[in-house]
mmCIF file of C-alpha atoms in Angstrom:
data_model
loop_
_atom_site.group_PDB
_atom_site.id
_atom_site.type_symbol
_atom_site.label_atom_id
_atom_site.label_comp_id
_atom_site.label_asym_id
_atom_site.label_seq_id
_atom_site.Cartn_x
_atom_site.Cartn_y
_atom_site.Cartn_z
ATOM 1 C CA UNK A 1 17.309 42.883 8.265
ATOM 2 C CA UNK A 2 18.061 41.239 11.316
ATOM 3 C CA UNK A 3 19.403 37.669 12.505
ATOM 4 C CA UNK A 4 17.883 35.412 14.333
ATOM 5 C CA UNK A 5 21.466 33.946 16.077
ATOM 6 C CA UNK A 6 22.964 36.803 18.160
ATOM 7 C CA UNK A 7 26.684 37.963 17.331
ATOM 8 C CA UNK A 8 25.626 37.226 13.361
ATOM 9 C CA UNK A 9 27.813 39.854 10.587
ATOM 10 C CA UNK A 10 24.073 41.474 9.925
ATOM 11 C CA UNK A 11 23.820 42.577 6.051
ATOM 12 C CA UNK A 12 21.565 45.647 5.976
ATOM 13 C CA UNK A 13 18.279 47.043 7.321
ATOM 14 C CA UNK A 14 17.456 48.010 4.114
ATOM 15 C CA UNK A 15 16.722 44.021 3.101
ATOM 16 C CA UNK A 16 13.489 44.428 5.217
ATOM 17 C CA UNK A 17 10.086 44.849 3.756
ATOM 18 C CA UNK A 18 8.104 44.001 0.490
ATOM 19 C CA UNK A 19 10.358 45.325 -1.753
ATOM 20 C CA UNK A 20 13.718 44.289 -3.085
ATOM 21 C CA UNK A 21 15.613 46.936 -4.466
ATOM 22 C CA UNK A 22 18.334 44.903 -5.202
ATOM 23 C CA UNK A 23 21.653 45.823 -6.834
ATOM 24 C CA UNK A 24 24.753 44.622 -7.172
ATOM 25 C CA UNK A 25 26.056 46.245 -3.767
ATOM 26 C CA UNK A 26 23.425 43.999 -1.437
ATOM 27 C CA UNK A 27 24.795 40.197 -3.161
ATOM 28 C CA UNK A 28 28.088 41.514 -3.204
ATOM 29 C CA UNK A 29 27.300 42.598 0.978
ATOM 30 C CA UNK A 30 26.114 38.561 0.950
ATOM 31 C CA UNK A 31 28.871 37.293 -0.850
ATOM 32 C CA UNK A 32 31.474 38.593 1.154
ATOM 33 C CA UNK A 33 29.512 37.291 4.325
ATOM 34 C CA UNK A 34 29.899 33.755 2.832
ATOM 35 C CA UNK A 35 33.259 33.978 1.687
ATOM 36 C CA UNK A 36 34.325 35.546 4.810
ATOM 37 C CA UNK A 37 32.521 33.035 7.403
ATOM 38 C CA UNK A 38 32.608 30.320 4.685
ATOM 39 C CA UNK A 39 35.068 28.480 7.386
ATOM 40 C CA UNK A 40 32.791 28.873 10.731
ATOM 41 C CA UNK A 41 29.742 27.632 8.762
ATOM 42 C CA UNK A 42 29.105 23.339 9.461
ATOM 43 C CA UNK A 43 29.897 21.375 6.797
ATOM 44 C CA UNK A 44 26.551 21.353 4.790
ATOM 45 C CA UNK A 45 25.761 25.163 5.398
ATOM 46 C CA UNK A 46 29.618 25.359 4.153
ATOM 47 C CA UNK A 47 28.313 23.279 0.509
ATOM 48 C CA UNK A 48 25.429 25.250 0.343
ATOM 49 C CA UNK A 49 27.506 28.544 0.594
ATOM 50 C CA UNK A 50 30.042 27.551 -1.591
ATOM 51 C CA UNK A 51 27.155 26.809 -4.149
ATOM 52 C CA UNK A 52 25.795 30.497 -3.694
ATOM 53 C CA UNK A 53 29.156 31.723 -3.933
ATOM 54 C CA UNK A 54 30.114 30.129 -7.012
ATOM 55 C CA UNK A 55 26.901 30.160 -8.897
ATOM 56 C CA UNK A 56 24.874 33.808 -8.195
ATOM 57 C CA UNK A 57 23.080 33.650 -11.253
ATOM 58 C CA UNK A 58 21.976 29.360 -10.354
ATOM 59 C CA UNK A 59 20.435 31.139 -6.959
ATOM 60 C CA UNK A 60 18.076 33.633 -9.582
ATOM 61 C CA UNK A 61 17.226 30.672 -12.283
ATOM 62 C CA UNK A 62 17.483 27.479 -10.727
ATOM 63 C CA UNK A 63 14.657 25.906 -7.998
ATOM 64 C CA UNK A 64 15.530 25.538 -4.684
ATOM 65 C CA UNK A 65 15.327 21.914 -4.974
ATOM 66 C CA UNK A 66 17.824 21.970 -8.068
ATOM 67 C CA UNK A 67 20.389 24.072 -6.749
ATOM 68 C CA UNK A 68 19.942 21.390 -3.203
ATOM 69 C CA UNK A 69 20.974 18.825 -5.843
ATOM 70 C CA UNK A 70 23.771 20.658 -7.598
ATOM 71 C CA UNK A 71 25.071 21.532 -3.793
ATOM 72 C CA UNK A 72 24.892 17.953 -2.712
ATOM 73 C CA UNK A 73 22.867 18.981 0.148
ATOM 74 C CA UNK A 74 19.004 18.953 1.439
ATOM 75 C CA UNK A 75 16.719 21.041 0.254
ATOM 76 C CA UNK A 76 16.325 22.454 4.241
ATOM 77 C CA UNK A 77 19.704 22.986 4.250
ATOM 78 C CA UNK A 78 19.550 25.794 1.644
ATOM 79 C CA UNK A 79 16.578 27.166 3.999
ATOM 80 C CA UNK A 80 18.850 27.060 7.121
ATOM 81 C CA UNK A 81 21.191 29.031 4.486
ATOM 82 C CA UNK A 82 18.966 31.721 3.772
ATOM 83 C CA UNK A 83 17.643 32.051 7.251
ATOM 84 C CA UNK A 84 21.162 32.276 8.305
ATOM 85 C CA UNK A 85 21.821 35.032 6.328
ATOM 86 C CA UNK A 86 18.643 36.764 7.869
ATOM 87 C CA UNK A 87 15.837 36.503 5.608
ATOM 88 C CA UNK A 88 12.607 34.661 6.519
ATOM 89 C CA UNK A 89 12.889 32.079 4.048
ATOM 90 C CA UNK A 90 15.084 30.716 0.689
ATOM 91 C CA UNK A 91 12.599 32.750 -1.606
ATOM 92 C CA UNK A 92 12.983 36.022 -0.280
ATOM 93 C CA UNK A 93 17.165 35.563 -0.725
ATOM 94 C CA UNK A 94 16.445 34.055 -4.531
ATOM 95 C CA UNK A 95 14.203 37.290 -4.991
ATOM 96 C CA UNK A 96 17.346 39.701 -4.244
ATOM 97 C CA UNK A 97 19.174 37.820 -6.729
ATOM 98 C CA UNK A 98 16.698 37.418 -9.225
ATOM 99 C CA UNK A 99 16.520 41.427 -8.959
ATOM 100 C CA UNK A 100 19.855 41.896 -9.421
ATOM 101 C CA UNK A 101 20.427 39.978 -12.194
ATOM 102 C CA UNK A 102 17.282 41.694 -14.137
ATOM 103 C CA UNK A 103 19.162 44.902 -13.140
ATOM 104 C CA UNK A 104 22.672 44.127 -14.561
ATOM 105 C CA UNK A 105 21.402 41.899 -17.321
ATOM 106 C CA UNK A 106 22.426 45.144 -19.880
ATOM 107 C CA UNK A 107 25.990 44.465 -18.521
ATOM 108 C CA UNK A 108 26.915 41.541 -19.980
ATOM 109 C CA UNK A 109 27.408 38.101 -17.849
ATOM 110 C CA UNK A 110 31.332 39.358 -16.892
ATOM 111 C CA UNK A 111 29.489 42.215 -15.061
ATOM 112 C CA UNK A 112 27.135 40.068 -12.828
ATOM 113 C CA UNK A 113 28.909 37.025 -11.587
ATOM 114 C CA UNK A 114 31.293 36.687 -8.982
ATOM 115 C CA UNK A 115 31.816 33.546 -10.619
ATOM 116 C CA UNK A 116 33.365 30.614 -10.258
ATOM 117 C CA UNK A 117 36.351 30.914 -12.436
ATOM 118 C CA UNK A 118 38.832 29.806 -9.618
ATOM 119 C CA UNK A 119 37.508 26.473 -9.557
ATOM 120 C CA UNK A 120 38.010 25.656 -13.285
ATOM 121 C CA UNK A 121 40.824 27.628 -14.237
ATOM 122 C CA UNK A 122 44.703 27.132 -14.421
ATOM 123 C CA UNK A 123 46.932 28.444 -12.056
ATOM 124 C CA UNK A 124 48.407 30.678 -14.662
ATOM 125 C CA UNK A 125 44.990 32.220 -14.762
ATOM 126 C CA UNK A 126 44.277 32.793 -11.049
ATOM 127 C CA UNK A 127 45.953 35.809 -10.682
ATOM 128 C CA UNK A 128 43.475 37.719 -13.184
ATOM 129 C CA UNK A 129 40.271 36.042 -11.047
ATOM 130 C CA UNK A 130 42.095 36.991 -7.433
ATOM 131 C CA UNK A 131 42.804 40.919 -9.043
ATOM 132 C CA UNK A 132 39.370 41.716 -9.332
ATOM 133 C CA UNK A 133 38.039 40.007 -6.125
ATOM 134 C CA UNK A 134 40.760 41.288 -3.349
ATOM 135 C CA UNK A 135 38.819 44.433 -3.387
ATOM 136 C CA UNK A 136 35.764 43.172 -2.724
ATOM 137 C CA UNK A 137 36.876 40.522 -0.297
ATOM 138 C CA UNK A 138 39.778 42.873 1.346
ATOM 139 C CA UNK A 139 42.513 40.191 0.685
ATOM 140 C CA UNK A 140 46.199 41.809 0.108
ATOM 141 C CA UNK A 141 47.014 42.900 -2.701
ATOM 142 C CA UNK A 142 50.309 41.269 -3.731
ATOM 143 C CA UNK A 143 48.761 38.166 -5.890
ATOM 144 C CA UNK A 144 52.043 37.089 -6.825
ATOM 145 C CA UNK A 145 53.247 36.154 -2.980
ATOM 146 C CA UNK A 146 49.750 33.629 -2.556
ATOM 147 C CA UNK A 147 50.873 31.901 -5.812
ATOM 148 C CA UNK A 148 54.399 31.682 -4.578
ATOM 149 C CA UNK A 149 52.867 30.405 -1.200
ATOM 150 C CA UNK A 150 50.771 28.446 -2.790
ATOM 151 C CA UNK A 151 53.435 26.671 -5.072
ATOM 152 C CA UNK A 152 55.393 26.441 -1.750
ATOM 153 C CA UNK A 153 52.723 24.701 0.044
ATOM 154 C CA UNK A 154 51.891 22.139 -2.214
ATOM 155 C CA UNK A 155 55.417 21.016 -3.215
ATOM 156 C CA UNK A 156 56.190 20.116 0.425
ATOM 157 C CA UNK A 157 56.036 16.444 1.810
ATOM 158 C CA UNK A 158 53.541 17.812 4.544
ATOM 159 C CA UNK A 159 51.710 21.252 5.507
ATOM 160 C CA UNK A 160 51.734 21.714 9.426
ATOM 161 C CA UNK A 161 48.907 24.639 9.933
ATOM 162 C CA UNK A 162 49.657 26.718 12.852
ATOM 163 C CA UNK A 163 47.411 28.686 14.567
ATOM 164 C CA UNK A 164 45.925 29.982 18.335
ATOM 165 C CA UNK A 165 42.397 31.206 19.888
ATOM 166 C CA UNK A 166 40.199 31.861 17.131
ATOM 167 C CA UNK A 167 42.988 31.579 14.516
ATOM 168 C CA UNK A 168 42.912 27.733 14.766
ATOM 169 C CA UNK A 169 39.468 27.039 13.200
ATOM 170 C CA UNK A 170 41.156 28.468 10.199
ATOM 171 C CA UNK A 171 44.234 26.837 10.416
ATOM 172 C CA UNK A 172 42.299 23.740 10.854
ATOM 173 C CA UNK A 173 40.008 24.356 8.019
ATOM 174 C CA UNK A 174 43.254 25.151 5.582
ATOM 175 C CA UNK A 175 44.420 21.587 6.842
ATOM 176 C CA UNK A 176 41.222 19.739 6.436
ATOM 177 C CA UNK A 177 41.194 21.024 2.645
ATOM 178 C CA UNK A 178 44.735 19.638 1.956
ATOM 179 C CA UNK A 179 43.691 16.306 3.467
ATOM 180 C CA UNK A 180 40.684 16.222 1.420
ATOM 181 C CA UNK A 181 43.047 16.402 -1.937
ATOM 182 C CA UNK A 182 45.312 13.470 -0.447
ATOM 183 C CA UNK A 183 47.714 15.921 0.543
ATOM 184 C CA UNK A 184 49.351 15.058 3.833
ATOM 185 C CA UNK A 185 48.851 18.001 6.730
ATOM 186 C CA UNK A 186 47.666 18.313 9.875
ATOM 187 C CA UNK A 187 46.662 21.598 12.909
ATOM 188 C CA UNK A 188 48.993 22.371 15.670
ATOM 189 C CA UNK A 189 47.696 24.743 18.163
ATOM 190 C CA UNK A 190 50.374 26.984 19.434
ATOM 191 C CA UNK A 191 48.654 27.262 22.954
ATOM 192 C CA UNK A 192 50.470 23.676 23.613
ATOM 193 C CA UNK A 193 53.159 24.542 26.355
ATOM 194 C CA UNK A 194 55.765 22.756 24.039
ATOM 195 C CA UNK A 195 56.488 23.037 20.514
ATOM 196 C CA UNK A 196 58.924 19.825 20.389
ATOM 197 C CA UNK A 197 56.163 16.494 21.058
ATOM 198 C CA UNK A 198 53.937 17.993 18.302
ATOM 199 C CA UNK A 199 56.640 18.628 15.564
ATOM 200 C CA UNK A 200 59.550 16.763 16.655
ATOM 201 C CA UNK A 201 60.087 15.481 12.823
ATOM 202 C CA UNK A 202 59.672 18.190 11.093
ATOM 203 C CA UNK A 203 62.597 18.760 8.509
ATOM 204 C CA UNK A 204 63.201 20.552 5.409
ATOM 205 C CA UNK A 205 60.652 18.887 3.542
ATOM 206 C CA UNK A 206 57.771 19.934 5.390
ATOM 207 C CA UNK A 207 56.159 23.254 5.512
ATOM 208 C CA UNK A 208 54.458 25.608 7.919
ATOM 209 C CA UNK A 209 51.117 27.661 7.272
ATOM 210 C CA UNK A 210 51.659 29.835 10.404
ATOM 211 C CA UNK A 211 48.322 32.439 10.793
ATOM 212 C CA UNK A 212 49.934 35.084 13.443
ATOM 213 C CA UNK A 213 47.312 37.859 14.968
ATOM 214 C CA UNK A 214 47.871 39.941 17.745
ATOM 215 C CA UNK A 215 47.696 40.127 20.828
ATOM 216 C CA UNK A 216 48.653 35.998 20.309
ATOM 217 C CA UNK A 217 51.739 36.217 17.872
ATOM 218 C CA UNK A 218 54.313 35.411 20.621
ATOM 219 C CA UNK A 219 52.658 31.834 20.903
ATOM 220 C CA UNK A 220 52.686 31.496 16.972
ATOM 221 C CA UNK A 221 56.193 32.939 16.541
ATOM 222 C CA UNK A 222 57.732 30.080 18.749
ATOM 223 C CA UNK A 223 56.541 27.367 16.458
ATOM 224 C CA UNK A 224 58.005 29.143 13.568
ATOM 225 C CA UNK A 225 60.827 29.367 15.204
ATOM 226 C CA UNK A 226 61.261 25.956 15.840
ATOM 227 C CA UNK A 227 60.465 24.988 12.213
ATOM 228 C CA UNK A 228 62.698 27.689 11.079
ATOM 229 C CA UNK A 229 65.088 25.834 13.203
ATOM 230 C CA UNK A 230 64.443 22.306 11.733
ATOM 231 C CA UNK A 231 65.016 23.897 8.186
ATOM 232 C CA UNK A 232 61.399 23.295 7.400
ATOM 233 C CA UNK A 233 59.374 26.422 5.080
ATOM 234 C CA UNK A 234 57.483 29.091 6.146
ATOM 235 C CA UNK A 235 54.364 30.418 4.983
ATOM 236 C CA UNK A 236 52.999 33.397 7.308
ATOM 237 C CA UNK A 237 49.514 35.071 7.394
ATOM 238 C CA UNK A 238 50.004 37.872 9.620
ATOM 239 C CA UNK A 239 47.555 40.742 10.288
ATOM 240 C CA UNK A 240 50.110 43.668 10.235
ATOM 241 C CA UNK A 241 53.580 44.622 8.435
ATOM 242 C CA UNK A 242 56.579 44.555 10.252
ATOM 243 C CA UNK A 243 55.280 41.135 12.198
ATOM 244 C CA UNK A 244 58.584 39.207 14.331
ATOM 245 C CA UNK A 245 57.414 36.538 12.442
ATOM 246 C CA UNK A 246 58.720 37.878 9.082
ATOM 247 C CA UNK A 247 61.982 37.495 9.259
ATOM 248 C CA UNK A 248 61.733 33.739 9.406
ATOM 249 C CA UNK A 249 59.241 33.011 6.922
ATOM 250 C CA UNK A 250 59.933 32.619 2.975
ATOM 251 C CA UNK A 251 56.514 34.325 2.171
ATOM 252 C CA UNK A 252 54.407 36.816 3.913
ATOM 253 C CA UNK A 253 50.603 37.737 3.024
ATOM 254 C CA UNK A 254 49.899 41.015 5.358
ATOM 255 C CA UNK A 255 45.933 40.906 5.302
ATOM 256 C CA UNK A 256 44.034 43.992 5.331
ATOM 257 C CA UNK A 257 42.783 44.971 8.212
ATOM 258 C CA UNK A 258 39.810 47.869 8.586
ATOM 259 C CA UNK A 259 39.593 50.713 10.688
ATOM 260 C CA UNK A 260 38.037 49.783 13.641
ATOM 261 C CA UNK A 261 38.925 49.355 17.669
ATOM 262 C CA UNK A 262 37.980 45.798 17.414
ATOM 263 C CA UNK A 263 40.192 43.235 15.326
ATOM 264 C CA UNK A 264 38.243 41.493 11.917
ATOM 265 C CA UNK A 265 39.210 37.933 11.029
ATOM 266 C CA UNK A 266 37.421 37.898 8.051
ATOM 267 C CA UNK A 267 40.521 39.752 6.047
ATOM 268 C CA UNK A 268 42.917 36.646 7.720
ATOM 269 C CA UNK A 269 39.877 34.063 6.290
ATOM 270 C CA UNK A 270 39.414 35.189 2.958
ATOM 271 C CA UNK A 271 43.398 35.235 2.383
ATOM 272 C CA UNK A 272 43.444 31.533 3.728
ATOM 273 C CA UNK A 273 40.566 31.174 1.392
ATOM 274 C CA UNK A 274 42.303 32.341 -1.325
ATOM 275 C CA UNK A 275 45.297 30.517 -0.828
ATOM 276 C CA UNK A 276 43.536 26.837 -0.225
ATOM 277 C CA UNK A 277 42.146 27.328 -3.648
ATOM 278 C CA UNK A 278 45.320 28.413 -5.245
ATOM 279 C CA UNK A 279 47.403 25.322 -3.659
ATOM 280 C CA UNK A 280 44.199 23.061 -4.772
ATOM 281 C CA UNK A 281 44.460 24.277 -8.644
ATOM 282 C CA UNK A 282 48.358 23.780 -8.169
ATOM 283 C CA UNK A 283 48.134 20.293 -6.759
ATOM 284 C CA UNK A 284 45.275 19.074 -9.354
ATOM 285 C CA UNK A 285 47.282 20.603 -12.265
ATOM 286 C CA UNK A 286 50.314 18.648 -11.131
ATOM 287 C CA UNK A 287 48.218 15.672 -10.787
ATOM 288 C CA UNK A 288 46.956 16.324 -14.439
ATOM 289 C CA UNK A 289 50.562 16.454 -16.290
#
């Protein structure tokens, strides 16, 4: 299958022709797509992603038109979805899916949903959801440091997300979701030649989100620094163990990384991913008691 926008993650050649052999392996390849790019898509591509990731079966049952309307988006907008994802049209993506469910039907719904159990669930609960999707979204392991982040990151007065090059779309995207819950944060781009305009107030109450990659971790590690400095709290995403930036941070999430010469940020998304929901079920339970 190919992609009509150059650069595109492409899925498989084997999603070509007539036939659609689906199985569970070829959603799963498109569900990790989504959840991995989920943050570079626009907004509405972004709804109507989050809609496929959250409700695989909806995509095999439901109309185009009703899932649009469940989304909150246009019905072209699921189109631009599926055409995005390589496939000539929103039928042909519905007919993988409607394959694989017919195929894994025998298995019982807890076999054929990636579900979307996050969104509804306690925190308590999370960890059992984010155990059997790390594998498949190649997230670290350690559960039990994202809900420690995440409890960090939504006690704190404000969240300053930290990140450089093509870190900062996700750092801005972790931001934008804390906003959108009434949660006071904001971006800082380490490529600013000084730390102290940007965060001259920062204090103990506040907390850092700090996403450190090489070959750009010097930039990053002088903002935590500073906050380190200014007593604030440090949450680091880093993309190897034994990071500088460790030392100064309370938690560290070391993201998988596979073995290839050129570096992946779709491990460093899907654990920013991860945590944004986590410190959104933490905040609305809060809210709730």
């Amino acid at each position: 299958m190919t992609s009509g926008n150059s650069g595109e993650w492409i899925i498989s050649d084997e999603m070509d022709g007539g036939e659609h052999n689906s199985d569970s392996g070829r959603v799963g390849q498109i569900l990790e797509k989504l959840a991995a790019e989920l943050v570079l898509l626009p907004a509405q591509l972004r709804a109507a992603a989050r809609f496929v990731l959250t409700n695989p079966k909806d995509v095999a049952l439901k109309t185009m038109r009703e899932q649009a309307y469940l989304a909150g988006v246009s019905h072209s907008t699921m189109v631009r979805l599926a055409e995005w994802l390589g496939f000539d049209g929103y039928t042909e993506l519905k007919v993988v899916f409607a394959d694989w469910l017919r195929q894994n039907a025998d298995y019982g719904s807890e076999q054929i949903s990636y579900s979307s159990e996050l969104l509804s669930a306690d925190v308590d609960n999370a960890a059992d959801w984010l155990r059997r999707e790390v594998a498949r979204v190649g997230a670290q392991p350690n559960i039990e440091r994202k809900l420690l982040a995440a409890e960090l990151l939504a006690g704190a007065r404000r969240v300053i997300s930290v990140g450089i090059g093509p870190q900062l779309p996700v750092a801005s995207h972790f931001a934008e979701v804390l906003r959108s819950l009434g949660h006071a944060a904001f971006v800082f781009d380490a490529a600013q030649p000084s730390v102290t305009p940007g965060l001259k107030d920062i204090g103990p109450r506040d907390a850092i989100l700090a996403i450190s990659c090489e070959p750009s971790a010097k930039q990053t590690l002088a903002v935590v620094r500073y906050a380190k400095r200014r007593g604030a709290q440090i949450v680091a995403v880093v993309d190897r163990r034994q990071s500088p930036i460790e030392q100064y941070a309370q938690v560290v999430i070391v993201t998988a990384q596979p073995d290839s010469r050129f570096q992946s940020m779709a491990p460093v998304i899907a654990s920013v991913e991860i945590l944004a929901a986590l410190v959104e079920q933490t905040i609305t339970s809060s809210e709730s008691k």
